[in-house]
Coordinates of C-alpha atoms and ligand atoms in Angstrom, one line a residue:
M1 CA -11.0 3.7 -10.0
K2 CA -10.3 7.4 -8.6
I3 CA -10.3 8.1 -4.7
T4 CA -11.0 11.0 -2.8
I5 CA -10.2 11.9 -0.2
Q6 CA -12.5 14.9 1.3
D7 CA -11.3 16.6 4.7
I8 CA -11.2 13.7 6.6
E9 CA -10.3 13.6 10.0
F10 CA -9.7 10.7 12.4
S11 CA -8.8 10.3 16.3
Y12 CA -7.7 7.7 18.5
N13 CA -9.6 8.4 22.2
G14 CA -9.3 12.0 21.8
F15 CA -6.1 11.9 20.2
P16 CA -6.0 13.3 16.7
A17 CA -4.1 10.9 13.9
L18 CA -5.5 12.6 11.3
E19 CA -6.5 16.4 10.4
N20 CA -8.0 18.1 7.4
V21 CA -6.8 15.6 4.6
N22 CA -7.4 15.8 1.5
N23 CA -6.1 14.4 -2.0
R24 CA -7.5 13.6 -5.1
I25 CA -6.0 10.0 -6.2
E26 CA -6.5 9.0 -10.2
K27 CA -7.3 5.7 -11.7
G28 CA -3.9 4.2 -12.2
D29 CA -2.0 6.6 -9.8
F30 CA 0.8 5.0 -8.1
V31 CA 1.3 7.3 -4.7
A32 CA 3.8 7.3 -2.2
L33 CA 2.7 7.9 1.2
V34 CA 5.9 9.2 3.0
G35 CA 6.8 10.8 6.5
P36 CA 7.8 10.3 10.0
N37 CA 7.0 7.2 12.0
G38 CA 3.6 7.9 13.8
S39 CA 3.0 10.9 11.0
G40 CA -0.6 9.1 10.5
K41 CA 0.6 6.8 7.3
S42 CA -1.2 3.6 8.5
T43 CA -3.9 5.2 9.4
L44 CA -4.8 7.3 6.5
I45 CA -4.4 3.7 4.7
K46 CA -6.9 2.4 7.6
C47 CA -9.3 5.3 6.4
M48 CA -9.2 4.6 2.7
N49 CA -10.1 1.3 3.2
G50 CA -13.0 1.5 6.3
I51 CA -11.1 -0.5 8.6
L52 CA -11.6 3.1 10.7
K53 CA -14.2 4.9 10.5
V54 CA -13.6 8.6 10.2
S55 CA -15.1 11.5 12.4
K56 CA -15.4 13.8 9.8
G57 CA -15.0 13.8 6.3
T58 CA -15.4 11.2 3.5
V59 CA -13.7 8.6 1.5
L60 CA -14.8 8.1 -2.3
I61 CA -14.6 5.9 -4.5
D62 CA -15.6 7.0 -8.0
D63 CA -18.2 9.5 -6.4
R64 CA -19.6 7.1 -3.9
A65 CA -18.3 7.1 -0.3
I66 CA -16.7 3.5 0.7
S67 CA -19.5 3.7 4.0
M68 CA -22.1 3.2 1.5
F69 CA -20.3 0.1 0.2
S70 CA -21.3 -3.3 1.5
P71 CA -18.0 -5.5 2.8
N72 CA -18.0 -7.6 -0.5
E73 CA -18.6 -4.9 -2.5
L74 CA -15.4 -2.8 -1.0
A75 CA -13.4 -5.7 -0.8
R76 CA -14.1 -6.4 -4.9
E77 CA -12.3 -2.5 -5.1
I78 CA -10.0 -2.3 -2.8
A79 CA -7.2 -4.7 -1.0
Y80 CA -4.8 -3.9 1.3
V81 CA -1.4 -5.5 2.5
P82 CA -1.5 -4.7 6.1
Q83 CA 1.7 -3.3 7.7
S84 CA 4.1 -6.7 8.8
E85 CA 3.6 -8.3 11.7
N86 CA 3.8 -11.5 13.3
R87 CA 1.7 -13.8 11.2
K88 CA 1.0 -17.5 12.6
A89 CA -1.9 -18.3 10.3
V90 CA -1.5 -22.0 9.9
L91 CA -2.3 -22.7 6.6
K92 CA -0.8 -23.6 3.2
V93 CA 0.8 -20.7 1.0
F94 CA -2.2 -21.4 -1.7
D95 CA -5.1 -21.2 0.7
I96 CA -3.6 -18.0 1.9
V97 CA -3.8 -16.6 -1.5
L98 CA -6.8 -18.3 -2.3
L99 CA -8.2 -16.2 0.9
G100 CA -8.1 -13.0 -1.0
R101 CA -10.8 -15.1 -3.7
K102 CA -13.3 -14.3 -0.9
P103 CA -15.4 -11.7 -1.6
Y104 CA -15.9 -13.7 -5.0
I105 CA -17.0 -16.9 -3.2
N106 CA -20.2 -18.4 -2.3
W107 CA -19.6 -21.4 -0.5
K108 CA -16.6 -22.9 -2.1
P109 CA -14.0 -22.0 -4.7
A110 CA -15.0 -22.6 -8.5
E111 CA -12.6 -23.4 -11.0
H112 CA -11.6 -20.0 -11.4
D113 CA -10.9 -19.1 -8.2
L114 CA -8.2 -21.9 -8.4
R115 CA -7.0 -20.6 -11.7
V116 CA -6.6 -17.3 -10.5
T117 CA -5.0 -18.3 -7.9
S118 CA -2.7 -20.3 -9.4
E119 CA -1.8 -17.8 -11.9
I120 CA -1.1 -15.0 -9.0
L121 CA 1.6 -17.6 -7.7
N122 CA 3.3 -18.0 -10.6
T123 CA 3.3 -14.8 -11.5
L124 CA 5.0 -13.7 -8.2
N125 CA 7.8 -16.3 -8.7
L126 CA 5.9 -18.5 -5.5
D127 CA 5.0 -21.7 -7.1
H128 CA 7.8 -23.8 -5.2
L129 CA 6.1 -22.0 -1.9
A130 CA 2.8 -22.8 -2.7
M131 CA 2.4 -26.3 -0.7
R132 CA 4.7 -24.6 2.4
D133 CA 3.2 -23.8 5.9
F134 CA 3.3 -19.9 5.7
N135 CA 3.8 -19.9 9.2
K136 CA 7.2 -20.9 8.4
L137 CA 8.3 -18.6 5.7
S138 CA 10.5 -15.5 6.7
G139 CA 8.9 -12.0 6.9
G140 CA 10.1 -11.3 3.7
Q141 CA 8.2 -14.1 1.9
Q142 CA 5.5 -13.7 4.0
Q143 CA 4.8 -9.9 2.7
I144 CA 5.4 -11.4 -0.8
V145 CA 2.4 -14.1 -0.5
Y146 CA 0.2 -11.0 1.7
I147 CA 0.6 -9.3 -1.9
A148 CA -0.4 -12.0 -3.9
R149 CA -3.2 -12.5 -2.1
A150 CA -4.4 -8.9 -2.3
L151 CA -3.8 -9.4 -6.1
A152 CA -6.0 -12.6 -5.9
Q153 CA -9.1 -9.8 -4.9
E154 CA -8.4 -8.7 -8.5
P155 CA -8.6 -5.2 -7.0
D156 CA -9.2 -1.8 -8.8
I157 CA -7.3 -0.1 -6.1
L158 CA -3.9 -1.7 -3.9
L159 CA -3.2 -0.1 -0.5
L160 CA -0.2 -1.0 0.7
D161 CA 1.4 -0.6 3.9
E162 CA 5.2 -0.3 4.0
P163 CA 5.3 -3.3 1.9
I164 CA 9.1 -3.5 1.1
A165 CA 10.1 -2.8 4.6
N166 CA 11.4 -6.7 5.2
L167 CA 12.2 -7.7 1.8
D168 CA 16.1 -7.7 0.9
I169 CA 16.5 -5.2 -2.3
R170 CA 16.2 -7.4 -4.8
H171 CA 12.8 -8.3 -3.9
Q172 CA 12.1 -4.5 -3.0
I173 CA 12.6 -4.0 -6.7
E174 CA 10.5 -6.9 -8.0
V175 CA 7.6 -6.0 -5.7
L176 CA 8.1 -2.2 -6.8
N177 CA 8.2 -3.3 -10.6
L178 CA 5.5 -5.2 -10.3
L179 CA 3.3 -2.8 -8.3
K180 CA 4.6 -0.3 -11.6
K181 CA 3.0 -2.6 -13.8
L182 CA 0.0 -2.8 -12.3
S183 CA -0.4 1.0 -12.2
A184 CA -0.2 1.0 -15.9
R185 CA -2.3 -1.2 -16.5
G186 CA -5.1 0.9 -14.4
I187 CA -5.2 -0.5 -11.0
T188 CA -4.5 2.5 -8.5
I189 CA -1.6 1.9 -6.0
V190 CA -1.4 4.0 -2.5
I191 CA 2.1 2.8 -0.9
A192 CA 3.2 3.9 2.6
L193 CA 7.1 3.7 1.7
H194 CA 9.7 4.7 4.0
D195 CA 12.4 4.7 1.5
I196 CA 12.3 8.1 0.0
N197 CA 14.2 7.6 -2.8
M198 CA 12.4 4.3 -3.6
A199 CA 9.5 6.5 -3.4
V200 CA 10.6 9.0 -5.6
R201 CA 11.6 6.5 -8.2
Y202 CA 8.5 4.7 -8.8
A203 CA 6.0 7.0 -7.7
S204 CA 3.2 9.5 -9.8
G205 CA 2.3 11.1 -6.6
I206 CA 3.6 11.6 -3.3
M207 CA 1.8 12.8 0.0
M208 CA 4.1 13.5 2.8
L209 CA 2.3 13.4 5.7
R210 CA 3.4 14.9 9.2
D211 CA 1.3 15.2 12.1
G212 CA -1.6 13.9 11.1
K213 CA -1.8 16.8 8.4
V214 CA -0.9 16.8 4.3
F215 CA 2.5 18.6 4.5
A216 CA 3.1 18.7 0.8
S217 CA 1.1 16.8 -1.9
G218 CA 2.2 16.5 -5.7
G219 CA 4.8 15.1 -8.0
R220 CA 8.3 15.4 -7.9
E221 CA 8.7 18.9 -7.7
I222 CA 7.7 18.4 -4.3
I223 CA 11.4 16.3 -3.2
T224 CA 13.0 19.7 -2.4
K225 CA 15.7 19.7 0.1
Q226 CA 13.4 22.3 2.2
N227 CA 10.5 20.2 1.9
I228 CA 12.5 17.1 2.8
E229 CA 14.5 18.6 5.6
N230 CA 11.1 19.9 7.4
L231 CA 9.4 16.8 7.1
Y232 CA 12.2 14.6 8.9
D233 CA 13.9 17.4 10.6
I234 CA 17.5 16.4 9.2
R235 CA 19.8 18.0 6.7
V236 CA 19.9 16.6 3.1
K237 CA 21.6 16.7 -0.1
I238 CA 19.1 16.6 -3.4
I239 CA 21.5 15.3 -6.6
R240 CA 19.7 15.4 -9.7
N241 CA 21.2 14.2 -12.9
D242 CA 19.2 13.7 -16.2
N243 CA 16.9 11.0 -15.1
D244 CA 17.2 10.5 -11.3
T245 CA 16.8 12.6 -7.9
F246 CA 18.7 11.1 -4.7
I247 CA 17.9 12.2 -1.4
L248 CA 21.4 12.0 0.5
P249 CA 21.2 12.7 4.6
E250 CA 23.8 14.4 5.6
G251 CA 25.8 13.5 8.8
L252 CA 24.3 15.0 12.0
Ligands
LIG301 P1 2.8 5.9 10.8 O1 2.3 5.1 10.0 O2 3.0 7.2 10.0 O3 4.1 5.5 11.5 P2 0.2 6.0 12.6 O4 -1.3 6.4 11.3 O5 0.4 4.4 13.1 O6 1.6 6.1 11.9 O7 -0.1 6.1 14.0 C1 -0.1 7.7 14.0 C2 -0.4 8.5 15.1 O8 -1.7 7.4 15.9 C3 0.9 7.9 16.0 O9 1.1 9.0 16.8 C4 0.5 6.7 16.8 O10 1.0 7.0 18.0 C5 -1.0 6.7 16.9 N1 -1.8 5.7 17.0 C6 -1.6 4.8 16.1 N2 -2.7 3.8 16.4 C7 -3.1 4.1 17.6 C8 -3.9 3.3 18.3 N3 -4.3 2.1 18.0 N4 -4.0 4.0 19.5 C9 -3.7 4.8 19.9 N5 -2.9 5.9 19.3 C10 -2.4 5.0 17.8
LIG302 MG1 3.2 2.6 10.1

C-alpha cells in the first residue's frame, strides 16, 4: 500500500517536532529514515501509525486518511515495532507473537491464528524460544520477537523504529534481509536507522530528517559528502565502488 505524507506538523506542548513534512512512499518501497538524535524520526513514525495525532496535514494510506480508519482496520494495515525499551511483559514468546493476531481475533484465537504464529516463529528461527518467558530474553532476542509480533499482524505496511540497534551484526543482517524480502513481496517498509551504511545498502529510498524537517529525500543519489556532513555536523569520506557506497567518518 502506498503512504502519502501531506504537509504534516506535530508539536509536543508547543515544541515543534515535525514541520512541513511531505513524502510519497510507494507499495513495496523500503524507506530508511535517517538523521541525528532528536531530528523527529520516532515522532514521524508515530504520526504515520496514528499513535500521535498530527496538528496539521494528513497521512494517507492508499488515498484514505489514517484518521478515518478504526483501530482494528489500521492494525490490519500497519504494524509498528517501537524503539526498544525495557520490556517486562510476563508472557511466553509464543503468546507475545500471538498478540499480533489481535486485530483478526474475535474472542479466542482460531486455528489459523495459531498456525500463522507458528509459521512466523519458524521463519524468524525463534522456535527454540517459543515457550521461554519473554522478560528473560536478551534485548536483541526481544527485538526479534517484537518484529515477529508485527509480522503476525500480516500488515501491508511495517514501521520499525531502530529495530537493529540492540542486535549483533549477524542478527542485524538477518533482520534487514528479512525486511528486504518482505518489501520484494510488496510490503512497504519504513525503518528508522542509525547506521547510515546499512541504510544505503538496504533501502530503496532515504528520507533525511533534521530538526523536524525533511533535509533531503530520494534515492542513493542523496548520499553525498555534503548532505551527510551537513546532516550530522561531521566530516566524512565517501567511498564508492561498482555496487557499494561506504560512508566513513573522518577523525575530528
Ligand atoms: P529521533 O527519533 O529522531 O531521535 P524524536 O522524534 O524522538 O527524535 O524527537 C524529536 C524531538 O521531539 C526531540 O527534540 C525530542 O526531544 C522531542 N520529543 C520527543 N518525544 C517527546 C515527548 N514525549 N515530549 C516532549 N518532547 C519530545
Ligand atoms: Mg527515535
